[in-house]
Backbone as ProteinMPNN parsed JSONL, in Angstrom:
{"seq_chain_A": "MSTQSSTSAVFGRVVARTGAGLWRHRGGVLLALALSAACVGYTAFSGVSLGQPLALGAASPTSSDCADTAMAAIADKSPTAAQRAYQCMDPSFQQRVPEQTFIQQLQAQALPNVSTVSRVGDYRSQTTGGEMVYYAVDANGQSVGYIVYLGQTGKVLRIE", "coords_chain_A": {"N_chain_A": [[23.229, 117.617, 34.222], [24.777, 118.97, 31.447], [25.144, 120.354, 28.308], [27.037, 121.76, 26.01], [27.091, 123.548, 23.089], [29.01, 124.329, 20.253], [28.884, 127.265, 18.236], [29.482, 126.772, 15.549], [28.861, 123.988, 15.35], [26.342, 123.734, 15.724], [25.576, 125.271, 13.793], [26.541, 123.682, 11.492], [24.983, 121.33, 11.889], [22.308, 122.217, 11.516], [22.523, 122.863, 8.673], [23.195, 120.47, 7.681], [20.773, 119.063, 8.474], [19.02, 120.53, 6.714], [19.763, 119.957, 4.312], [19.156, 117.339, 4.035], [16.557, 117.226, 4.307], [15.758, 118.611, 2.013], [16.793, 116.661, 0.341], [14.956, 114.781, 0.771], [12.425, 115.741, -0.395], [13.259, 116.328, -3.129], [11.746, 115.962, -5.643], [9.725, 117.823, -5.464], [11.062, 120.06, -4.93], [12.726, 120.445, -7.4], [10.621, 120.526, -9.28], [9.542, 122.995, -8.596], [11.569, 124.732, -8.955], [11.909, 124.43, -11.762], [9.388, 125.51, -12.621], [9.563, 128.003, -11.714], [11.824, 128.981, -13.294], [10.611, 128.602, -15.71], [8.585, 130.648, -15.567], [10.095, 132.986, -15.234], [11.573, 132.926, -17.843], [9.284, 133.229, -19.663], [8.466, 135.793, -19.025], [10.778, 137.277, -19.437], [11.25, 136.884, -22.288], [8.993, 137.374, -23.654], [7.958, 139.873, -23.75], [6.263, 140.733, -21.891], [4.796, 143.22, -20.011], [4.195, 144.634, -17.032], [2.402, 146.738, -15.412], [3.972, 148.99, -16.009], [4.614, 152.469, -15.681], [3.617, 154.989, -17.768], [5.201, 157.072, -19.686], [4.118, 160.31, -19.64], [3.767, 162.475, -22.298], [5.95, 161.681, -23.616], [5.474, 159.795, -25.633], [5.516, 158.923, -28.89], [4.659, 158.311, -32.492], [6.861, 157.215, -33.606], [8.658, 156.198, -31.52], [7.401, 154.696, -29.773], [4.569, 152.439, -29.333], [1.401, 152.655, -30.909], [-0.676, 152.398, -29.033], [0.307, 153.421, -26.701], [0.852, 156.012, -27.343], [-1.757, 157.153, -28.05], [-2.914, 156.952, -25.226], [-1.248, 158.801, -23.973], [-2.069, 161.038, -25.066], [-4.59, 161.197, -24.105], [-4.209, 161.622, -21.402], [-2.827, 163.811, -21.4], [-3.306, 167.39, -22.083], [-2.231, 168.841, -24.281], [-2.148, 170.205, -27.62], [-0.105, 169.058, -29.544], [0.322, 166.666, -28.552], [-2.118, 165.258, -29.046], [-2.222, 165.557, -31.829], [0.041, 163.836, -32.552], [-1.453, 161.495, -31.568], [-3.316, 161.149, -33.494], [-2.248, 160.707, -35.859], [-1.733, 157.988, -35.36], [-3.988, 156.923, -35.27], [-6.188, 154.715, -37.161], [-6.325, 154.557, -40.77], [-9.154, 154.247, -41.852], [-10.602, 155.442, -39.852], [-9.591, 158.007, -39.773], [-10.6, 158.925, -42.281], [-13.095, 159.378, -41.83], [-13.084, 161.292, -39.57], [-11.954, 164.437, -39.203], [-8.84, 165.805, -38.477], [-8.731, 168.208, -36.94], [-11.224, 168.167, -35.661], [-11.019, 165.714, -34.204], [-8.754, 166.452, -32.338], [-10.18, 168.514, -30.985], [-12.324, 166.877, -29.792], [-10.852, 165.181, -28.152], [-9.406, 166.824, -26.418], [-11.485, 167.932, -25.251], [-12.363, 165.652, -23.813], [-10.309, 164.913, -22.107], [-8.658, 163.775, -19.247], [-8.655, 165.654, -16.067], [-5.992, 166.48, -13.856], [-4.269, 164.235, -14.242], [-2.181, 161.507, -12.57], [-0.947, 159.116, -12.853], [-0.267, 156.831, -15.654], [-0.707, 153.584, -16.282], [0.463, 151.016, -18.279], [-1.299, 148.028, -18.164], [-1.547, 145.404, -19.356], [-1.526, 143.265, -22.329], [-3.152, 141.902, -25.073], [-2.948, 139.763, -27.789], [-4.379, 138.82, -30.831], [-4.519, 135.726, -32.125], [-5.804, 134.87, -34.233], [-6.992, 137.208, -35.934], [-4.783, 138.97, -35.648], [-5.006, 141.355, -34.44], [-4.89, 143.577, -31.574], [-5.491, 144.076, -28.1], [-4.957, 146.436, -25.594], [-4.527, 147.076, -22.308], [-5.179, 149.717, -19.992], [-4.522, 151.43, -16.884], [-5.492, 154.345, -15.465], [-4.615, 156.857, -13.207], [-6.367, 159.535, -11.598], [-7.321, 162.467, -9.965], [-7.778, 160.945, -7.577], [-9.021, 158.916, -8.24], [-9.302, 155.518, -10.097], [-9.364, 154.89, -13.292], [-10.128, 152.488, -16.124], [-8.935, 151.675, -19.294], [-9.356, 150.478, -22.453], [-7.384, 149.777, -25.478], [-7.873, 149.394, -28.993], [-5.936, 148.0, -31.391], [-5.448, 147.578, -34.701], [-4.278, 145.133, -37.372], [-2.043, 146.51, -38.336], [-1.153, 147.797, -36.347], [-2.198, 150.32, -35.764], [-4.493, 152.543, -34.012], [-7.699, 151.392, -33.714], [-10.15, 151.882, -31.882], [-10.917, 153.295, -28.845], [-11.899, 152.412, -25.447]], "CA_chain_A": [[23.886, 117.274, 32.838], [24.805, 120.252, 30.619], [25.824, 120.205, 27.051], [27.417, 123.134, 25.365], [27.558, 123.146, 21.707], [29.699, 125.549, 19.495], [28.206, 127.844, 16.909], [29.944, 126.014, 14.175], [28.507, 122.743, 15.304], [24.688, 124.02, 15.673], [25.323, 125.62, 11.988], [26.876, 122.39, 10.656], [23.792, 120.448, 12.0], [21.312, 123.125, 10.643], [22.939, 122.671, 7.18], [22.828, 119.084, 7.323], [19.218, 118.818, 8.326], [18.241, 121.188, 5.804], [20.187, 119.071, 3.069], [18.449, 115.925, 4.159], [14.898, 117.611, 4.029], [15.673, 119.002, 0.567], [16.936, 115.677, -0.621], [13.842, 113.915, 0.845], [11.612, 116.444, -1.156], [13.698, 116.731, -4.207], [10.887, 116.172, -6.872], [8.997, 119.061, -5.327], [12.025, 121.209, -5.148], [12.821, 120.314, -8.766], [9.421, 121.051, -9.869], [9.27, 124.522, -8.187], [12.59, 125.515, -9.825], [11.33, 124.498, -13.221], [8.208, 126.587, -12.921], [10.02, 129.423, -11.632], [12.449, 129.216, -14.425], [9.544, 129.113, -16.782], [8.07, 132.029, -15.354], [11.087, 134.131, -15.622], [11.65, 132.981, -19.087], [8.199, 133.738, -20.37], [8.334, 137.408, -18.872], [11.924, 137.961, -20.018], [11.257, 136.835, -23.704], [7.699, 137.452, -24.423], [7.638, 141.261, -23.733], [5.214, 141.191, -20.748], [5.014, 144.668, -19.231], [3.08, 144.447, -15.863], [2.154, 147.985, -14.827], [4.821, 150.034, -16.303], [4.281, 153.585, -15.852], [3.638, 155.399, -19.321], [5.946, 158.58, -19.365], [3.571, 161.334, -20.341], [4.266, 163.475, -23.406], [7.214, 161.101, -24.232], [5.102, 159.025, -26.389], [5.337, 159.54, -30.415], [4.409, 157.149, -33.357], [8.26, 156.522, -33.863], [9.453, 155.8, -30.383], [6.493, 153.701, -28.933], [3.587, 151.992, -30.164], [0.46, 153.694, -30.995], [-1.572, 152.484, -27.94], [0.77, 154.508, -25.793], [0.747, 157.477, -27.742], [-3.127, 157.476, -27.761], [-3.104, 156.967, -23.944], [-0.593, 159.808, -23.511], [-2.982, 162.158, -25.521], [-5.92, 161.226, -23.238], [-3.66, 162.063, -20.193], [-1.998, 165.112, -21.614], [-4.123, 168.175, -23.062], [-1.603, 169.544, -25.34], [-2.446, 169.839, -28.942], [0.933, 168.258, -30.007], [-0.042, 164.98, -28.063], [-3.354, 164.981, -29.776], [-1.85, 165.494, -32.959], [0.684, 162.416, -32.529], [-2.31, 160.285, -31.551], [-4.268, 161.355, -34.773], [-1.192, 159.861, -36.639], [-1.678, 156.674, -34.952], [-5.465, 156.368, -35.689], [-6.226, 153.72, -38.172], [-6.843, 155.342, -41.93], [-10.59, 154.37, -41.808], [-11.121, 156.38, -38.522], [-8.954, 159.411, -40.255], [-11.217, 159.281, -43.449], [-14.279, 159.656, -41.323], [-12.979, 162.155, -38.583], [-11.107, 165.319, -39.487], [-7.726, 166.004, -37.668], [-9.074, 169.205, -36.13], [-12.515, 167.677, -34.918], [-10.315, 164.634, -33.362], [-8.264, 167.422, -31.365], [-11.155, 169.085, -30.098], [-12.978, 166.02, -28.947], [-9.854, 164.626, -27.207], [-9.102, 167.748, -25.296], [-12.793, 168.035, -24.177], [-12.547, 164.529, -22.945], [-9.157, 164.719, -21.38], [-8.938, 163.757, -17.822], [-7.907, 166.572, -15.252], [-4.852, 165.842, -12.979], [-3.797, 162.564, -14.197], [-1.062, 161.152, -11.942], [-0.293, 158.009, -13.331], [-0.862, 156.091, -16.423], [0.232, 152.338, -16.312], [0.172, 149.88, -19.076], [-1.392, 146.945, -17.185], [-1.358, 144.432, -20.128], [-2.041, 143.206, -23.524], [-3.62, 140.565, -25.601], [-2.738, 139.7, -29.114], [-5.359, 137.789, -31.148], [-3.686, 134.807, -33.159], [-6.497, 134.855, -35.676], [-7.063, 138.205, -36.617], [-3.599, 139.718, -35.912], [-5.148, 142.514, -33.856], [-4.271, 143.571, -30.21], [-5.917, 144.917, -27.097], [-3.972, 146.878, -24.556], [-5.16, 147.585, -21.099], [-4.484, 150.52, -19.143], [-5.096, 152.075, -15.525], [-5.178, 155.773, -15.406], [-5.115, 157.533, -11.985], [-6.9, 160.876, -11.742], [-8.292, 162.937, -8.941], [-7.85, 159.978, -6.541], [-9.916, 157.989, -8.657], [-8.7, 154.968, -11.061], [-9.987, 154.563, -14.49], [-9.546, 151.61, -17.017], [-9.143, 151.81, -20.664], [-9.009, 149.512, -23.457], [-7.107, 150.487, -26.684], [-8.028, 148.287, -29.825], [-5.326, 148.177, -32.195], [-5.643, 146.589, -35.868], [-3.052, 144.28, -37.723], [-0.974, 147.387, -38.747], [-0.638, 148.548, -35.208], [-2.784, 151.579, -35.676], [-5.615, 152.445, -33.15], [-9.04, 151.323, -34.287], [-10.872, 152.662, -31.094], [-10.516, 153.453, -27.235], [-12.895, 152.385, -24.711]], "C_chain_A": [[23.66, 118.38, 31.924], [25.647, 119.862, 29.534], [26.006, 121.511, 26.361], [27.793, 122.548, 23.918], [28.167, 124.536, 21.09], [28.744, 126.042, 18.389], [28.157, 126.997, 15.756], [29.165, 124.684, 14.338], [26.971, 122.696, 15.111], [24.457, 124.64, 14.178], [25.593, 124.492, 11.224], [25.559, 121.389, 10.872], [22.635, 121.158, 11.489], [21.433, 122.732, 9.06], [22.693, 121.188, 6.839], [21.611, 118.556, 7.237], [18.44, 119.373, 7.172], [18.68, 120.433, 4.409], [19.396, 117.825, 3.069], [17.029, 116.318, 3.751], [14.899, 117.953, 2.575], [15.789, 117.711, -0.199], [15.621, 114.695, -0.662], [12.722, 114.532, -0.093], [12.182, 116.97, -2.508], [12.877, 116.764, -5.204], [10.378, 117.393, -6.58], [10.062, 120.398, -5.432], [12.327, 121.449, -6.779], [11.738, 121.012, -9.575], [9.124, 122.523, -9.624], [10.314, 125.187, -9.025], [12.213, 125.475, -11.328], [10.43, 125.403, -13.394], [8.728, 127.826, -12.703], [11.049, 129.83, -12.708], [11.639, 129.554, -15.871], [8.983, 130.309, -16.819], [9.03, 133.156, -15.805], [11.304, 134.033, -17.015], [10.617, 133.475, -20.049], [8.227, 135.197, -20.241], [9.681, 137.881, -19.527], [11.701, 138.035, -21.573], [9.902, 137.075, -24.327], [7.132, 139.226, -24.556], [6.635, 141.811, -23.051], [5.815, 142.285, -20.07], [3.897, 144.684, -18.281], [3.208, 145.756, -15.19], [3.208, 148.972, -14.817], [4.373, 151.376, -16.402], [4.574, 154.124, -17.318], [4.245, 156.699, -19.073], [5.065, 159.382, -20.434], [4.069, 162.374, -21.168], [5.43, 162.786, -23.985], [6.742, 160.258, -25.53], [5.146, 159.578, -27.848], [5.293, 157.91, -31.179], [5.953, 156.367, -33.646], [8.87, 155.991, -32.764], [8.666, 154.866, -29.597], [5.385, 153.358, -29.965], [2.33, 152.798, -30.021], [-0.538, 153.801, -29.763], [-1.106, 153.43, -26.893], [0.606, 155.771, -26.107], [-0.732, 157.925, -27.601], [-3.318, 157.79, -26.278], [-2.321, 158.338, -23.451], [-1.247, 160.961, -23.891], [-4.038, 162.195, -24.735], [-5.428, 161.896, -21.752], [-3.277, 163.533, -20.29], [-2.9, 166.004, -22.8], [-3.588, 168.768, -24.148], [-2.071, 169.084, -26.775], [-1.414, 168.917, -29.724], [0.698, 166.624, -29.577], [-0.971, 164.443, -28.832], [-2.859, 164.634, -31.254], [-1.012, 164.095, -33.238], [-0.31, 161.286, -32.646], [-3.102, 160.224, -32.614], [-3.453, 160.573, -35.73], [-1.379, 158.472, -36.465], [-3.001, 156.164, -35.115], [-5.302, 155.533, -37.055], [-6.955, 154.66, -39.541], [-8.494, 155.512, -42.112], [-11.247, 155.454, -40.981], [-10.595, 157.887, -39.217], [-9.958, 159.897, -41.388], [-12.533, 159.909, -42.792], [-14.325, 161.083, -40.351], [-11.844, 163.325, -38.953], [-9.998, 165.606, -38.134], [-8.204, 167.13, -36.435], [-10.304, 169.019, -35.336], [-11.832, 166.559, -33.84], [-9.851, 165.404, -32.093], [-9.09, 167.891, -30.44], [-11.837, 168.216, -29.299], [-11.901, 165.437, -27.921], [-9.548, 165.689, -26.179], [-10.423, 168.062, -24.482], [-13.01, 166.779, -23.362], [-11.405, 164.156, -22.075], [-9.441, 164.829, -19.986], [-8.082, 164.668, -17.191], [-7.11, 165.877, -14.374], [-4.692, 164.609, -12.84], [-2.47, 162.478, -13.445], [-0.131, 160.076, -12.426], [-1.108, 157.184, -14.403], [0.044, 154.786, -16.738], [-0.549, 151.659, -17.339], [0.045, 148.603, -18.344], [-1.184, 145.506, -17.908], [-1.751, 144.433, -21.335], [-2.392, 141.984, -24.132], [-3.484, 140.776, -27.079], [-3.422, 138.52, -29.717], [-4.441, 137.02, -32.238], [-4.421, 134.641, -34.444], [-6.511, 136.013, -36.431], [-5.716, 139.313, -36.698], [-3.885, 141.052, -34.963], [-4.575, 142.551, -32.344], [-5.356, 144.607, -29.373], [-5.146, 145.208, -26.007], [-4.816, 147.48, -23.493], [-4.539, 148.6, -20.306], [-5.289, 151.128, -17.9], [-4.764, 153.46, -15.475], [-5.643, 156.274, -13.708], [-5.266, 159.162, -12.049], [-7.84, 161.422, -10.807], [-8.584, 161.92, -7.829], [-8.779, 158.845, -7.016], [-9.085, 156.979, -9.653], [-9.735, 154.655, -12.053], [-9.476, 153.596, -15.624], [-9.927, 151.889, -18.415], [-8.676, 150.912, -21.566], [-8.565, 150.088, -24.854], [-7.101, 149.267, -27.797], [-6.937, 148.669, -30.872], [-5.391, 146.952, -33.653], [-4.358, 145.92, -36.375], [-1.846, 145.217, -38.029], [-0.477, 148.09, -37.409], [-1.152, 149.838, -34.891], [-4.072, 151.585, -34.783], [-7.13, 152.314, -34.089], [-10.184, 151.951, -33.523], [-10.365, 152.457, -29.752], [-11.745, 153.427, -26.516], [-12.46, 152.586, -23.345]], "O_chain_A": [[22.521, 118.734, 31.621], [26.667, 119.188, 29.672], [25.048, 122.266, 26.198], [28.465, 121.562, 23.615], [27.791, 125.65, 21.456], [27.97, 125.314, 17.768], [27.171, 126.595, 15.138], [28.778, 124.24, 13.257], [26.406, 121.808, 14.472], [23.416, 124.531, 13.531], [24.87, 124.286, 10.249], [25.201, 120.702, 9.915], [21.866, 120.396, 10.903], [20.478, 122.349, 8.385], [22.072, 120.808, 5.847], [21.228, 117.804, 6.34], [17.425, 118.847, 6.716], [17.869, 120.374, 3.485], [19.021, 117.351, 1.997], [16.434, 115.689, 2.875], [13.95, 117.527, 1.916], [15.106, 117.522, -1.205], [15.246, 114.031, -1.629], [12.02, 113.666, -0.616], [11.66, 117.963, -3.014], [13.139, 117.71, -5.947], [10.544, 118.221, -7.475], [9.803, 121.489, -5.939], [12.16, 122.55, -7.304], [11.951, 121.912, -10.387], [8.486, 123.177, -10.449], [10.0, 126.129, -9.753], [12.24, 126.501, -12.008], [10.585, 126.184, -14.333], [8.401, 128.753, -13.444], [11.114, 131.023, -13.002], [11.885, 130.371, -16.759], [8.854, 130.987, -17.838], [8.747, 134.053, -16.599], [11.241, 135.124, -17.581], [10.933, 134.05, -21.09], [8.03, 135.877, -21.249], [9.63, 138.928, -20.172], [11.923, 139.098, -22.151], [9.781, 136.95, -25.545], [6.207, 139.665, -25.239], [6.116, 142.905, -23.271], [6.968, 142.361, -19.646], [2.737, 144.743, -18.687], [4.132, 145.89, -14.388], [3.403, 149.713, -13.854], [3.608, 151.534, -17.354], [5.567, 153.782, -17.96], [3.741, 157.413, -18.207], [5.145, 159.264, -21.657], [4.843, 163.185, -20.66], [5.946, 163.367, -24.939], [7.565, 160.048, -26.421], [4.79, 160.748, -27.985], [5.668, 156.82, -30.748], [6.091, 155.162, -33.855], [9.761, 155.188, -33.041], [9.257, 154.222, -28.731], [5.277, 153.821, -31.1], [2.21, 153.571, -29.071], [-1.113, 154.84, -29.44], [-1.887, 154.144, -26.264], [0.253, 156.617, -25.285], [-0.956, 159.01, -27.065], [-3.868, 158.859, -26.014], [-2.83, 158.941, -22.507], [-1.104, 161.953, -23.176], [-4.542, 163.31, -24.597], [-6.192, 162.586, -21.077], [-3.411, 164.326, -19.358], [-3.163, 165.634, -23.944], [-4.341, 169.233, -25.003], [-2.323, 167.919, -27.083], [-1.857, 168.07, -30.499], [0.912, 165.637, -30.28], [-0.832, 163.32, -29.316], [-3.095, 163.542, -31.771], [-1.419, 163.321, -34.105], [-0.225, 160.363, -33.456], [-3.689, 159.152, -32.757], [-4.049, 159.748, -36.423], [-1.185, 157.738, -37.435], [-3.151, 154.942, -35.099], [-4.393, 155.718, -37.863], [-7.961, 155.347, -39.361], [-9.047, 156.567, -42.422], [-12.184, 156.174, -41.324], [-11.346, 158.854, -39.094], [-10.183, 161.103, -41.496], [-12.977, 160.95, -43.277], [-15.301, 161.833, -40.326], [-10.693, 162.886, -38.95], [-10.382, 165.601, -36.964], [-8.052, 166.912, -35.233], [-10.438, 169.714, -34.329], [-12.178, 166.618, -32.661], [-10.341, 165.173, -30.988], [-8.879, 167.768, -29.233], [-12.051, 168.561, -28.137], [-12.305, 165.266, -26.771], [-9.446, 165.306, -25.013], [-10.431, 168.381, -23.293], [-13.725, 166.791, -22.36], [-11.493, 163.166, -21.35], [-10.204, 165.659, -19.492], [-6.896, 164.692, -17.518], [-7.418, 164.725, -14.07], [-4.842, 163.916, -11.834], [-1.641, 163.358, -13.674], [1.099, 160.099, -12.418], [-2.287, 156.868, -14.239], [1.157, 154.808, -17.264], [-1.777, 151.626, -17.412], [1.054, 148.052, -17.904], [-0.742, 144.552, -17.268], [-2.348, 145.44, -21.716], [-1.888, 140.963, -23.665], [-3.852, 141.831, -27.596], [-3.199, 137.381, -29.307], [-3.756, 137.615, -33.07], [-3.887, 134.348, -35.514], [-6.075, 135.95, -37.58], [-5.602, 140.223, -37.518], [-2.92, 141.789, -34.764], [-3.862, 141.631, -31.943], [-5.895, 145.614, -29.833], [-4.624, 144.267, -25.411], [-5.705, 148.292, -23.75], [-3.386, 148.407, -19.919], [-6.51, 151.285, -17.922], [-3.559, 153.705, -15.438], [-6.734, 156.078, -13.173], [-4.389, 159.904, -12.491], [-8.999, 161.01, -10.749], [-9.618, 162.061, -7.175], [-9.219, 157.981, -6.258], [-8.091, 157.527, -10.129], [-10.838, 154.215, -11.73], [-8.376, 153.882, -16.097], [-11.054, 152.28, -18.721], [-7.507, 150.544, -21.447], [-9.347, 150.865, -25.401], [-6.426, 148.262, -27.573], [-7.063, 149.827, -31.27], [-5.377, 145.727, -33.533], [-3.333, 146.183, -35.747], [-0.71, 144.743, -37.984], [0.486, 148.857, -37.411], [-0.718, 150.48, -33.935], [-4.743, 150.554, -34.837], [-7.479, 153.09, -34.978], [-11.103, 152.493, -34.137], [-9.518, 151.603, -29.49], [-12.634, 154.232, -26.791], [-13.284, 152.597, -22.431]]}, "name": "protein", "num_of_chains": 1, "seq": "MSTQSSTSAVFGRVVARTGAGLWRHRGGVLLALALSAACVGYTAFSGVSLGQPLALGAASPTSSDCADTAMAAIADKSPTAAQRAYQCMDPSFQQRVPEQTFIQQLQAQALPNVSTVSRVGDYRSQTTGGEMVYYAVDANGQSVGYIVYLGQTGKVLRIE"}
């Protein structure tokens, strides 16, 4: 006994069985769709940026936030990047540390051969209004993590 089926008949049967299976599990399918839509909506409207590379040397206080500017100065040894980062420091820091001293310290601590700076995530405190921004820096085949603490005004309080 031999039964031959055409391609369209097999395809039609697969579609019918898939539809019946989805109908039997419609609650789970609807839940998965709702969760997926919620995740996409949260990511689209919350400004979450996961692992976006930071363009070195392109950050400035007017075109980016101060956390990106400070990290660009750590990765870039140029005096202009350090000057932009100093402008992003909190006024209380600027009163304690002169700009020239800040630039010298930053250039002495700059990482050699930085290949990538990625903004990994951020956390905004609802009570204080401050923010912590997390970075991953790849240099010389090693990865280093940094946390930039921002005050309510968006200025850098400290970097760890």
